[in-house]
PDB file of C-alpha atoms in Angstrom:
ATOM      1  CA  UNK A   1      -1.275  14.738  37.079  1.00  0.00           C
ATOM      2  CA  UNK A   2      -3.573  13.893  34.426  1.00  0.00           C
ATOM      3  CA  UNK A   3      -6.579  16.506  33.683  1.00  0.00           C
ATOM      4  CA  UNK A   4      -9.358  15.807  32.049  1.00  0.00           C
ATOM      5  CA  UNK A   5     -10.842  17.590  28.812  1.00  0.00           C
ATOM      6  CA  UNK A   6     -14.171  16.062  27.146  1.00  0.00           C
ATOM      7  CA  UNK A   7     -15.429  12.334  26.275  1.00  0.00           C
ATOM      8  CA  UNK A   8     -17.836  10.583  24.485  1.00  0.00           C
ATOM      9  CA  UNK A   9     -19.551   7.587  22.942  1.00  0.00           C
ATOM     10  CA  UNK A  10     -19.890   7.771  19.400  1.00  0.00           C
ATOM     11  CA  UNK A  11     -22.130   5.200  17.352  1.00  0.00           C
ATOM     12  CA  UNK A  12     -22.675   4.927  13.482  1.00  0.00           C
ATOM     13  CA  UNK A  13     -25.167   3.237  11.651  1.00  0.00           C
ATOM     14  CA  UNK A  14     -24.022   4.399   7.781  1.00  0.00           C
ATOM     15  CA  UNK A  15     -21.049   4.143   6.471  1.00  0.00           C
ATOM     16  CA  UNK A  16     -18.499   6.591   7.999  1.00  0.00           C
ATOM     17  CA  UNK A  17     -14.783   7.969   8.538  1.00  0.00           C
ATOM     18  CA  UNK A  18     -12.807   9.505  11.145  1.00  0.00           C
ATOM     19  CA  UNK A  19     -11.998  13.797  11.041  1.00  0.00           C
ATOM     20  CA  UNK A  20      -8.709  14.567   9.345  1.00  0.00           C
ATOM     21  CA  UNK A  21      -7.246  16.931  11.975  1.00  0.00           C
ATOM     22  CA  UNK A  22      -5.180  17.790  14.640  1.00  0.00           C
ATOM     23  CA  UNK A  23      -6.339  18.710  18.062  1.00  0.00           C
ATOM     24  CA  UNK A  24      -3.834  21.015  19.372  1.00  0.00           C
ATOM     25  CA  UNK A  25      -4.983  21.045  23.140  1.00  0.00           C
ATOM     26  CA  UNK A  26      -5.222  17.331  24.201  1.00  0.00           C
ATOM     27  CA  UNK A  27      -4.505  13.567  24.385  1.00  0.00           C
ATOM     28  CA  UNK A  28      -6.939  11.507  22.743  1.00  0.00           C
ATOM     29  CA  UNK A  29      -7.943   7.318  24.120  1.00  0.00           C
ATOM     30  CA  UNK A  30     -10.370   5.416  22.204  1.00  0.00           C
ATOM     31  CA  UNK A  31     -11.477   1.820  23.385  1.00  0.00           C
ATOM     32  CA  UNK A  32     -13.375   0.270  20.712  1.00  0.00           C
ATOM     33  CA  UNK A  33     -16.671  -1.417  21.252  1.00  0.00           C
ATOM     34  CA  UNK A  34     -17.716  -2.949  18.572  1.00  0.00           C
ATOM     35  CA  UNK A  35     -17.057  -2.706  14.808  1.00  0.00           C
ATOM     36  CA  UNK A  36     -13.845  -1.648  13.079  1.00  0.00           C
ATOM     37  CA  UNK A  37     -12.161   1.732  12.362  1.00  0.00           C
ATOM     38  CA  UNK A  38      -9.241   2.653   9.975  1.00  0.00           C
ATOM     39  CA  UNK A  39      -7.178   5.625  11.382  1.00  0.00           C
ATOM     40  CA  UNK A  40      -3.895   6.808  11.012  1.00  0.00           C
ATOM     41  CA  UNK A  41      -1.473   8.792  12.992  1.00  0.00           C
ATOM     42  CA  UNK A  42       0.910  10.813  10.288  1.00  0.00           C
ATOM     43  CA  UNK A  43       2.570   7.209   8.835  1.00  0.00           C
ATOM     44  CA  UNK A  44       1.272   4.433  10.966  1.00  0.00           C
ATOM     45  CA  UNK A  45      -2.075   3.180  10.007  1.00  0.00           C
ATOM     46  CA  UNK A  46      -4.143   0.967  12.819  1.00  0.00           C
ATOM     47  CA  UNK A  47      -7.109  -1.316  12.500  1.00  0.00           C
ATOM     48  CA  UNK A  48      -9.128  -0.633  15.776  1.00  0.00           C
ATOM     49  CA  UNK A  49     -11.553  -3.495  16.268  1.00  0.00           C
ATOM     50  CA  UNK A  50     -13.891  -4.244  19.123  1.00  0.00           C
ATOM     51  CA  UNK A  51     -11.573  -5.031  22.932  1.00  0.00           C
ATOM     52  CA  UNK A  52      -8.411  -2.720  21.254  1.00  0.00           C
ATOM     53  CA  UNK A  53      -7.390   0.570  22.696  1.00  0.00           C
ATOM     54  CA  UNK A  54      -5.432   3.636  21.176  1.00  0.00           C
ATOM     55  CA  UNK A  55      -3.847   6.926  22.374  1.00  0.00           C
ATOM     56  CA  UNK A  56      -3.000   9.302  19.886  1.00  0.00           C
ATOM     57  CA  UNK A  57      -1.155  12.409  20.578  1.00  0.00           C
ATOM     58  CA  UNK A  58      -1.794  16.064  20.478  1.00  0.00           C
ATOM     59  CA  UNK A  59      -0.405  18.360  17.922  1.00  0.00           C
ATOM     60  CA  UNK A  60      -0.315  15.573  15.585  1.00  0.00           C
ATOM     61  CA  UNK A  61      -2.398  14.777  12.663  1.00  0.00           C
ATOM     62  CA  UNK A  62      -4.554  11.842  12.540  1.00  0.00           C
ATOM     63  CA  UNK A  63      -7.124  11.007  10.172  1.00  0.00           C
ATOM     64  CA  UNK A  64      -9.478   7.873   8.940  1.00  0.00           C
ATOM     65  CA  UNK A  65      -7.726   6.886   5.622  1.00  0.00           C
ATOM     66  CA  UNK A  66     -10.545   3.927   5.225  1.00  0.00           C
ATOM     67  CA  UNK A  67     -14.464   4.708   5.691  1.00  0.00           C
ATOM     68  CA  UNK A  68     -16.171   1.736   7.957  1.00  0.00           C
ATOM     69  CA  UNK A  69     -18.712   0.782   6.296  1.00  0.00           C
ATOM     70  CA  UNK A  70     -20.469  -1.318   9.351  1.00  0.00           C
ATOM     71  CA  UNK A  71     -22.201   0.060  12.477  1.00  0.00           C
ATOM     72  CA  UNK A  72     -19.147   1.037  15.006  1.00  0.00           C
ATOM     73  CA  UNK A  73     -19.018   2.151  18.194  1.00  0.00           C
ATOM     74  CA  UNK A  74     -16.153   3.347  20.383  1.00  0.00           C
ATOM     75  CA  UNK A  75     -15.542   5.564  23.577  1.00  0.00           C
ATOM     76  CA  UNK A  76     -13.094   8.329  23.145  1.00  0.00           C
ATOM     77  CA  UNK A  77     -11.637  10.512  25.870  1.00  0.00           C
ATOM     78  CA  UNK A  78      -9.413  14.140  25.543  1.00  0.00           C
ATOM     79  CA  UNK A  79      -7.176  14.610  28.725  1.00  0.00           C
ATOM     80  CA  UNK A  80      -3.690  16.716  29.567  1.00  0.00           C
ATOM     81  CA  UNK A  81      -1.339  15.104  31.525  1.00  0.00           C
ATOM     82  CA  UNK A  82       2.115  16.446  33.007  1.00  0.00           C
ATOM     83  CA  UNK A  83       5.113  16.231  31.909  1.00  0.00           C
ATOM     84  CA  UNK A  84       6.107  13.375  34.634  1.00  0.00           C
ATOM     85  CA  UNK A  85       3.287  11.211  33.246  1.00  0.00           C
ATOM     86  CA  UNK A  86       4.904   8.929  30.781  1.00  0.00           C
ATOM     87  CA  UNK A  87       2.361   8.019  27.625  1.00  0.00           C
ATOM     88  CA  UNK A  88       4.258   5.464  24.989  1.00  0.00           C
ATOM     89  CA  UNK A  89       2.566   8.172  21.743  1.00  0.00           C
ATOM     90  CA  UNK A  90       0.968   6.286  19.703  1.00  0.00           C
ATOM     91  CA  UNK A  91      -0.521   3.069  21.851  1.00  0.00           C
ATOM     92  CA  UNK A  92      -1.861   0.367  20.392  1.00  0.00           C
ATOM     93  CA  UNK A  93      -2.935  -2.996  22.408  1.00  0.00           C
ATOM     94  CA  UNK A  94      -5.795  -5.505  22.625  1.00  0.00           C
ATOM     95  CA  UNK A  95      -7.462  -5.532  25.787  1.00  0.00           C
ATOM     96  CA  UNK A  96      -7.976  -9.077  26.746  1.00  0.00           C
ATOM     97  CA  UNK A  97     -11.527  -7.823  29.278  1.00  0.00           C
ATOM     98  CA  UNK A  98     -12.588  -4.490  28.170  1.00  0.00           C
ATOM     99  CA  UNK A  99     -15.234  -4.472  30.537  1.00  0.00           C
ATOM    100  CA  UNK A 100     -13.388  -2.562  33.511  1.00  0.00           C
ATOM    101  CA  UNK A 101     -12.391  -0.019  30.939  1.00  0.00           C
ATOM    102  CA  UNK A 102     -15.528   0.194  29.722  1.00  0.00           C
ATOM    103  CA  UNK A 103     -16.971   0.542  32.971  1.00  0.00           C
ATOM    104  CA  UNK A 104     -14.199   3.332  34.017  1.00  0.00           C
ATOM    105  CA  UNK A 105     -15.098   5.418  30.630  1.00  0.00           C
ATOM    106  CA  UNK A 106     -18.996   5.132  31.618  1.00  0.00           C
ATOM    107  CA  UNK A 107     -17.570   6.857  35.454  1.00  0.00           C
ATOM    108  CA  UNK A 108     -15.956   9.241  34.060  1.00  0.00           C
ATOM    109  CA  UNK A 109     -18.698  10.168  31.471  1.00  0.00           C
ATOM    110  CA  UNK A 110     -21.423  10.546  34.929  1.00  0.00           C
ATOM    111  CA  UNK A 111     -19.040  12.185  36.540  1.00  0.00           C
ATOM    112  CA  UNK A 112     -18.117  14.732  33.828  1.00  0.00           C
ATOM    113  CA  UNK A 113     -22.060  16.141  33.765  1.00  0.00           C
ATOM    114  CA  UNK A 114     -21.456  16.878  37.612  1.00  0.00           C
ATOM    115  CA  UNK A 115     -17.966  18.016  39.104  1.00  0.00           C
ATOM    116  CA  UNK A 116     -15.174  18.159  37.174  1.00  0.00           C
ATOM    117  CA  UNK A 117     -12.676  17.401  39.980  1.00  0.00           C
ATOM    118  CA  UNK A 118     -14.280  13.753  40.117  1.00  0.00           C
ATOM    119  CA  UNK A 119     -13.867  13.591  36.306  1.00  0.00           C
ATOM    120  CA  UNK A 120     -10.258  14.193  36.761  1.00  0.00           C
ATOM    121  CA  UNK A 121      -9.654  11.664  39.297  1.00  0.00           C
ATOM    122  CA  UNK A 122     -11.555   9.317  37.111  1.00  0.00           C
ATOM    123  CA  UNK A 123      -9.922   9.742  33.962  1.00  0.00           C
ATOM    124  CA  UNK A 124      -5.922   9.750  35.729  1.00  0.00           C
ATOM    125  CA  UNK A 125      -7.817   6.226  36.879  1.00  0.00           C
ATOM    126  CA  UNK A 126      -9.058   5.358  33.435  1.00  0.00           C
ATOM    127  CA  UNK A 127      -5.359   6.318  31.697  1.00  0.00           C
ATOM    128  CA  UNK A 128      -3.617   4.563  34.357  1.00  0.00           C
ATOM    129  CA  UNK A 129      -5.268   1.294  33.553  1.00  0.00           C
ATOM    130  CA  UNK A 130      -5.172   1.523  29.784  1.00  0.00           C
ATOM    131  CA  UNK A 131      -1.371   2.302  29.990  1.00  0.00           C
ATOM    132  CA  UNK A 132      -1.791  -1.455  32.386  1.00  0.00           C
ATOM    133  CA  UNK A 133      -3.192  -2.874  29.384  1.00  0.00           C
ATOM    134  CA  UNK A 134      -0.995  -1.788  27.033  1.00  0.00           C
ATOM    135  CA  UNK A 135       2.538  -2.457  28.587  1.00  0.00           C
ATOM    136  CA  UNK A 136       2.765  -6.137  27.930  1.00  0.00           C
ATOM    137  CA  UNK A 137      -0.187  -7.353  26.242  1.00  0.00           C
ATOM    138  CA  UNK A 138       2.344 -10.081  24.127  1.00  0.00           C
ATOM    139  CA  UNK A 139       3.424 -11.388  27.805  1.00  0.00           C
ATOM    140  CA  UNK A 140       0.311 -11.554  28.928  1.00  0.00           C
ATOM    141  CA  UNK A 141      -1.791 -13.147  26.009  1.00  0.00           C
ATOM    142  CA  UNK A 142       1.025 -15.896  25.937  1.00  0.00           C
ATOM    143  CA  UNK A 143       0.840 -17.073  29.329  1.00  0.00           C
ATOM    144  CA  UNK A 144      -3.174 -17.014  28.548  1.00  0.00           C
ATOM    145  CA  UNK A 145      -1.962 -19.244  25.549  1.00  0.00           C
ATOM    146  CA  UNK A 146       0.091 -21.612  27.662  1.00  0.00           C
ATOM    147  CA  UNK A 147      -2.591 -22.048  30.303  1.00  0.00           C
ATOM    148  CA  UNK A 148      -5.017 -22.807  28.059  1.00  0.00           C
ATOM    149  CA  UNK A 149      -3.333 -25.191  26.099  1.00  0.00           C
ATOM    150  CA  UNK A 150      -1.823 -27.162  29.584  1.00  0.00           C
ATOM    151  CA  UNK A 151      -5.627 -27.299  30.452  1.00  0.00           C
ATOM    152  CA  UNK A 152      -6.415 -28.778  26.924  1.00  0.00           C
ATOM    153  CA  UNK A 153      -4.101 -31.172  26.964  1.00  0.00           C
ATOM    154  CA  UNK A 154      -4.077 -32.127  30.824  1.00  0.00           C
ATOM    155  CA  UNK A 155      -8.460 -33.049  29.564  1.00  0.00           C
ATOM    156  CA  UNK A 156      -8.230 -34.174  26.371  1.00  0.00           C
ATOM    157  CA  UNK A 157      -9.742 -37.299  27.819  1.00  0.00           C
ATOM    158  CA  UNK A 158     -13.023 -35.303  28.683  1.00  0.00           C
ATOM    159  CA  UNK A 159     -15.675 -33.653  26.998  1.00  0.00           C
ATOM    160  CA  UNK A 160     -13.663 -30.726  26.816  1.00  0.00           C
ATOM    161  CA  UNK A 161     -15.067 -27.639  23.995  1.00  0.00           C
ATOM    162  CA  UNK A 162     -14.158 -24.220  23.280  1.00  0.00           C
ATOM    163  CA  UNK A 163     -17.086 -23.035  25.337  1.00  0.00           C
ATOM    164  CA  UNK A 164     -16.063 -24.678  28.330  1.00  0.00           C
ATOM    165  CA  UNK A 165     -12.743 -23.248  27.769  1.00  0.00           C
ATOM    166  CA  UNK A 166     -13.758 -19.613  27.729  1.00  0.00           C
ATOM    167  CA  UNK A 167     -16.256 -20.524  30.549  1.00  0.00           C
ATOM    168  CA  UNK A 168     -13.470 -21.435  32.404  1.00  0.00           C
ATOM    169  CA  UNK A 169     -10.863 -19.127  32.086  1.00  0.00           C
ATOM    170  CA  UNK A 170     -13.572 -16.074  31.871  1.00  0.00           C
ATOM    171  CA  UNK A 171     -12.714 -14.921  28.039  1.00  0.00           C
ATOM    172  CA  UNK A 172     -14.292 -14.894  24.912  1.00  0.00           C
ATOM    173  CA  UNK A 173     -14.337 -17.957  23.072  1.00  0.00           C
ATOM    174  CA  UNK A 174     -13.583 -15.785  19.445  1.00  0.00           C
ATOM    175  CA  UNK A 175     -10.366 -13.995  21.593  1.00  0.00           C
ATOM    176  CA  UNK A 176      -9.493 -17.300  23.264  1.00  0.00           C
ATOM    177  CA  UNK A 177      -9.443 -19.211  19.890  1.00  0.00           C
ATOM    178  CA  UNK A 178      -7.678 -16.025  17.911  1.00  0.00           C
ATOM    179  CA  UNK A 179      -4.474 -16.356  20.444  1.00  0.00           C
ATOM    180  CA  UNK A 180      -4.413 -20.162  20.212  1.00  0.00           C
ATOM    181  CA  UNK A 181      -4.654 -20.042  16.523  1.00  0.00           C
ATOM    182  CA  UNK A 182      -1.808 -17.400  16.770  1.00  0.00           C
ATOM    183  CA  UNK A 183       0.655 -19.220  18.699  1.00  0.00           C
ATOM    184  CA  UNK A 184      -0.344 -22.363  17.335  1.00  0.00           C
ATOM    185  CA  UNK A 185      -1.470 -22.190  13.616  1.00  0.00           C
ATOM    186  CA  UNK A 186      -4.612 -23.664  14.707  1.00  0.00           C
ATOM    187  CA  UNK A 187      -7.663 -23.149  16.407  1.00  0.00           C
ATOM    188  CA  UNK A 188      -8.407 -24.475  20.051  1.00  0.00           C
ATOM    189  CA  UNK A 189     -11.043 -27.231  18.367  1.00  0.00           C
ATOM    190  CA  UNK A 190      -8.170 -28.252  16.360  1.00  0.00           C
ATOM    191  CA  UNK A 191      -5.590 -28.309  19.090  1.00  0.00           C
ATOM    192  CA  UNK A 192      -7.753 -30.176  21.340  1.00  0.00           C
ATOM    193  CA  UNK A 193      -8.439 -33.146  18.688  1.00  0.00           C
ATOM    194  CA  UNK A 194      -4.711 -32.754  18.197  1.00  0.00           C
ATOM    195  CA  UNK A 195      -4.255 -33.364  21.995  1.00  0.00           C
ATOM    196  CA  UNK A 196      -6.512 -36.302  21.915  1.00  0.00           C
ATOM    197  CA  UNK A 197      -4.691 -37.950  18.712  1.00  0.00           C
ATOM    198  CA  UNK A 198      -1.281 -37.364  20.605  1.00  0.00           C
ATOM    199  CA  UNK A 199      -2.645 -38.961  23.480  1.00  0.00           C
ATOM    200  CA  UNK A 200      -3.995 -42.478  21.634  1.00  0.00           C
ATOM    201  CA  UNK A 201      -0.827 -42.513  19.674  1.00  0.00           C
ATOM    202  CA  UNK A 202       0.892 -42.858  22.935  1.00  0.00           C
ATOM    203  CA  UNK A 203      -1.901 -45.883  24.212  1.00  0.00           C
ATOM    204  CA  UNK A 204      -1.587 -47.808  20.533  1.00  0.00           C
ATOM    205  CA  UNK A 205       2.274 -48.038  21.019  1.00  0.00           C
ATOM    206  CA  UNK A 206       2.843 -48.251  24.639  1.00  0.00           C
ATOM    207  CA  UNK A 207      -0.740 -50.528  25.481  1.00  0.00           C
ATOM    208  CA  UNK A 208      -2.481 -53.436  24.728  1.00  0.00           C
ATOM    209  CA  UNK A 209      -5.829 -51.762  25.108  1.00  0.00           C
ATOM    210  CA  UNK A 210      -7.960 -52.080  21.943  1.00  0.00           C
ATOM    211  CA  UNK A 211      -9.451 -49.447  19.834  1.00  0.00           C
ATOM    212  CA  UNK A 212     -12.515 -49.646  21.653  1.00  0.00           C
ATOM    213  CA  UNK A 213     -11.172 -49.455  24.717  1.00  0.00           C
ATOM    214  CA  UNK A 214      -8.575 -46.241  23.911  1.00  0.00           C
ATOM    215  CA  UNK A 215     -11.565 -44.254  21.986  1.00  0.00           C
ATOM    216  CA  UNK A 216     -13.170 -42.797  25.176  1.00  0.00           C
ATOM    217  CA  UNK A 217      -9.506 -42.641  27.446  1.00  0.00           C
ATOM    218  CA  UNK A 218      -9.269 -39.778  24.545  1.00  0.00           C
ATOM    219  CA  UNK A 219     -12.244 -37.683  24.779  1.00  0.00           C
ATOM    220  CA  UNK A 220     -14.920 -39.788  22.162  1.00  0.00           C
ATOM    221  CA  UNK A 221     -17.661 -41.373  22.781  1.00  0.00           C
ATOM    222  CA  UNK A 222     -18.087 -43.745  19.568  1.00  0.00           C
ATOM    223  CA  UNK A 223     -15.129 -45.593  18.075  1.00  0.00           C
ATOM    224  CA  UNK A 224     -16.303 -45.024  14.607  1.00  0.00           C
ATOM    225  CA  UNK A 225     -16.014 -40.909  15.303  1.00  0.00           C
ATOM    226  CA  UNK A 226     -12.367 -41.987  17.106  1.00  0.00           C
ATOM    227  CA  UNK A 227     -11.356 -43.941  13.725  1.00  0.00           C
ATOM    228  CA  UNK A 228     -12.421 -41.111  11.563  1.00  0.00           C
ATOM    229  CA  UNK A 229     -10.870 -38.420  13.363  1.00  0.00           C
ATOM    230  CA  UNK A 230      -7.831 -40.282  13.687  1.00  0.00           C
ATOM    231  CA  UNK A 231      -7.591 -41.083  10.466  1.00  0.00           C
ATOM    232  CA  UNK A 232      -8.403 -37.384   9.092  1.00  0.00           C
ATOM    233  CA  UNK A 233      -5.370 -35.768  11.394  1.00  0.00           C
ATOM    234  CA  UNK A 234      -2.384 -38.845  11.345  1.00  0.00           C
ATOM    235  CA  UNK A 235      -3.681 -39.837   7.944  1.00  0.00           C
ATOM    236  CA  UNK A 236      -3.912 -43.767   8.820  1.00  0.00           C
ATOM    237  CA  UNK A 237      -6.061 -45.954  10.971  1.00  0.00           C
ATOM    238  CA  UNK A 238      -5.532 -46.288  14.899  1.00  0.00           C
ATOM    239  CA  UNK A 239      -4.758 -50.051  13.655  1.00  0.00           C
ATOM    240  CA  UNK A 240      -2.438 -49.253  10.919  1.00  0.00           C
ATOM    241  CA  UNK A 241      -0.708 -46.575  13.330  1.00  0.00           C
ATOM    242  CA  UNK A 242      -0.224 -49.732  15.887  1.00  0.00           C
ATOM    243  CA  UNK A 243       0.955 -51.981  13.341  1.00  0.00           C
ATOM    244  CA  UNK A 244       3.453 -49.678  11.597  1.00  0.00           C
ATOM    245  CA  UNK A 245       4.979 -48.479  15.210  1.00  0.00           C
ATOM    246  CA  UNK A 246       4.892 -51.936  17.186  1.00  0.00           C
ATOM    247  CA  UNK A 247       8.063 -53.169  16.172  1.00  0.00           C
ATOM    248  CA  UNK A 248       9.983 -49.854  16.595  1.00  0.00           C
ATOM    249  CA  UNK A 249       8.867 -49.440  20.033  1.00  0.00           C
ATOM    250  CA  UNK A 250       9.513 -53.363  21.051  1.00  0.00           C
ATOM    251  CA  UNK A 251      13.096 -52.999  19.510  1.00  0.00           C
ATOM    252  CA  UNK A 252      13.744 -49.824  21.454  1.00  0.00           C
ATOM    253  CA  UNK A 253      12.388 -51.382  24.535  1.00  0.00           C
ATOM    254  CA  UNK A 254      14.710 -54.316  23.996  1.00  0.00           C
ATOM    255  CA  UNK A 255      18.102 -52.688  23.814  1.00  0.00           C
TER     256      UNK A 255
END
């Protein structure tokens, strides 16, 4: 049973830091909205930034050991739960769509002006869902990753962008680019040129097509913006590729 306490919005426009102190009679969850916050829990230190979620425990300290000096803005919520409720103290995680928690923290703070009983059934909701967030947000974001990239690579030959990307699979295109650029050591711009350069390496060696004709079965429109990108990322012309490759791949083909 999880019972709920107090919660809040809380929005800065001056520099500020978060209470050194320990709140003896309840759980605390914060769900950043926008900005960043430094705060620690005794040794470990977090950087809470806008879609990232945090419980901290009671009867420990916790404290801001950085001031924000941005506008911030987070929800917060102070609930009990029993002892058959299992919270993983501290819990840190980024939420890949905030908005349903977001939405669940605005419930519960209507609810809390008018019965309390509601309020509780809101927040064991609210925890519930957070604790969904956080228990494999790794597993998660890299089957996001893999989808992503299998969709990037599956288009390349289209006029394929990070918006459409985020369009399509319903995230930000700043979170959908920070997990590509994590898994991949670049960006999703990057990877998708990368994905088109792969692509006409593969149609210099194994076709007869000519530049002109390969440009646009990779995703550009103008062979002069094919040669240049080319040339920027394998560090040679499409031509001097061709000629450099040809009679490796006939002599393969041969034996």
């Amino acid at each position: 049973m999880i019972d709920y306490c107090v919660c809040g919005i809380t929005k800065t426009t001056r520099p500020w830091k978060h209470l050194s102190r320990k709140v003896n009679d309840s759980h605390e969850l914060i769900l950043m909205q926008s900005g960043t916050m430094y705060i620690a829990e005794e040794n470990n230190q977090y950087v809470v930034e806008a879609g990232d979620i945090l419980f901290l425990h009671k009867d420990v300290w916790h404290e801001g050991y950085r001031e924000s000096t941005k506008p911030i803005c987070f929800y917060w919520l102070h609930f009990n739960c029993s002892d058959e409720e299992t919270i993983p103290f501290p819990a840190y995680a980024h939420v890949k769509d905030p908005s349903r928690l977001s939405n669940l923290f605005l419930e519960t703070l209507y609810l809390a002006q008018r019965r309390l009983d509601d309020a509780s059934l809101a927040t064991t909701i609210l925890v519930h869902e957070a604790l969904a967030a956080i228990a494999d947000p790794v597993g998660e974001e890299n089957a996001i990753v893999e989808q992503i990239c299998a969709w990037a690579k599956n288009n390349c030959h289209l006029d394929i962008t990070v918006e459409k990307a985020a369009n399509i699979f319903n995230y930000n295109k700043e979170y959908i680019s920070k997990l590509i650029k994590r898994e991949k050591s670049i960006g999703l711009k990057k990877y998708i040129t990368h994905c088109r350069t792969e692509k006409a390496k593969s149609l210099l060696i194994e076709t007869t097509l000519s530049i002109k004709e390969i440009a646009p079965l990779c995703g550009f429109n103008e062979e002069r913006h094919f040669m240049k990108v080319f040339k920027q990322a394998v560090g040679c012309t499409p031509s001097e590729f061709r000629n450099s490759k040809s009679y490796t791949y006939k002599s393969v083909r041969s034996q």
